[in-house]
Amino acid sequence: MTVPGSVRAIAVVIPARDEEELLPAALTSLRTAAAHPGIESVRVLTVVVADCCTDTTAAVSRAAGALVVPVHFRNVGRARAAGVRAALGVIGGPPDGVWIASTDADSSVRPDWLAYQAARAAEGWDAVIGTVNVDRWPAGRTDLADRYRRLYENSRPPADLQWCHPHVHGANLGVSTRAYTVAGGFPPTPLNEDRDLVEALERTGAHLLRTSDCPVTTSARKNPRAQGGFGDHLIELDRTLLDIRTRRQPTPP
């Protein structure tokens, strides 16, 4: 089965800093997604940008068949942009028909993740802005998981309506090369590079699909790589719950 439309190649870009523990699961999920029958005629190139890595991230990536781009930025925006440049250089040819998919080293994609994005590209969407599900919650912390879900989904409409959600995640983002280039690409910022790109896409008139139909699973780890990002958001939620529990404790007589 060939994806209708013009998608001829997909570049998957993953920034990584010392991710030898979680990266193998991410790369395994991507290999499965790349083998989906819906994109059997589409070239898929996975690029891992090893940013200031001191562990075996690069070796793990190469063993999984990924292209490794070593950099020393300590900057996720520059790392994602470097990964895109490297991927487009390897794929070559005109930008038409090349789709850029972004995810994270601590995340696992669904088997149909790439096929879903390619199908949306064939429908004429310039970018797909997806949601995430969180796993690996700390043991016994159902309160944290429940609070996260309530806040994350507080704008979700009734079940029979499409959720045009407000979220942006570098772990679940796809964009055509042409729209990416017009918008200026990932900015060289250490935080919110994904949100800034989407805002630039909006300013340039790109056709954006915000959807929860194909979520990516990401971790709730306590040692996030990007300070001020999604991991720190979860840590702040945990602190808030701790404050609430502390205030509820009875005052000793």
mmCIF file of N, CA, C and O in Angstrom, residues 6 167 175 183 210 245:
data_model
loop_
_atom_site.group_PDB
_atom_site.id
_atom_site.type_symbol
_atom_site.label_atom_id
_atom_site.label_comp_id
_atom_site.label_asym_id
_atom_site.label_seq_id
_atom_site.Cartn_x
_atom_site.Cartn_y
_atom_site.Cartn_z
ATOM 1 N N SER A 6 2.057 12.998 -1.680
ATOM 2 C CA SER A 6 3.434 13.247 -2.070
ATOM 3 C C SER A 6 4.481 12.848 -1.046
ATOM 4 O O SER A 6 5.636 13.208 -1.178
ATOM 5 N N HIS A 167 -2.193 21.791 23.517
ATOM 6 C CA HIS A 167 -0.851 21.369 23.898
ATOM 7 C C HIS A 167 0.111 21.308 22.709
ATOM 8 O O HIS A 167 -0.310 21.124 21.567
ATOM 9 N N VAL A 175 5.731 17.821 10.776
ATOM 10 C CA VAL A 175 5.591 19.005 9.933
ATOM 11 C C VAL A 175 6.219 18.734 8.571
ATOM 12 O O VAL A 175 7.222 18.010 8.464
ATOM 13 N N ALA A 183 8.641 28.589 8.115
ATOM 14 C CA ALA A 183 8.501 29.065 9.493
ATOM 15 C C ALA A 183 9.839 29.337 10.166
ATOM 16 O O ALA A 183 9.874 29.880 11.272
ATOM 17 N N ARG A 210 -4.462 19.901 15.185
ATOM 18 C CA ARG A 210 -4.280 19.560 16.600
ATOM 19 C C ARG A 210 -5.191 18.380 16.891
ATOM 20 O O ARG A 210 -6.404 18.491 16.774
ATOM 21 N N ARG A 245 -1.509 18.303 50.696
ATOM 22 C CA ARG A 245 -1.576 17.294 51.748
ATOM 23 C C ARG A 245 -1.072 17.851 53.072
ATOM 24 O O ARG A 245 -1.620 17.557 54.135
#
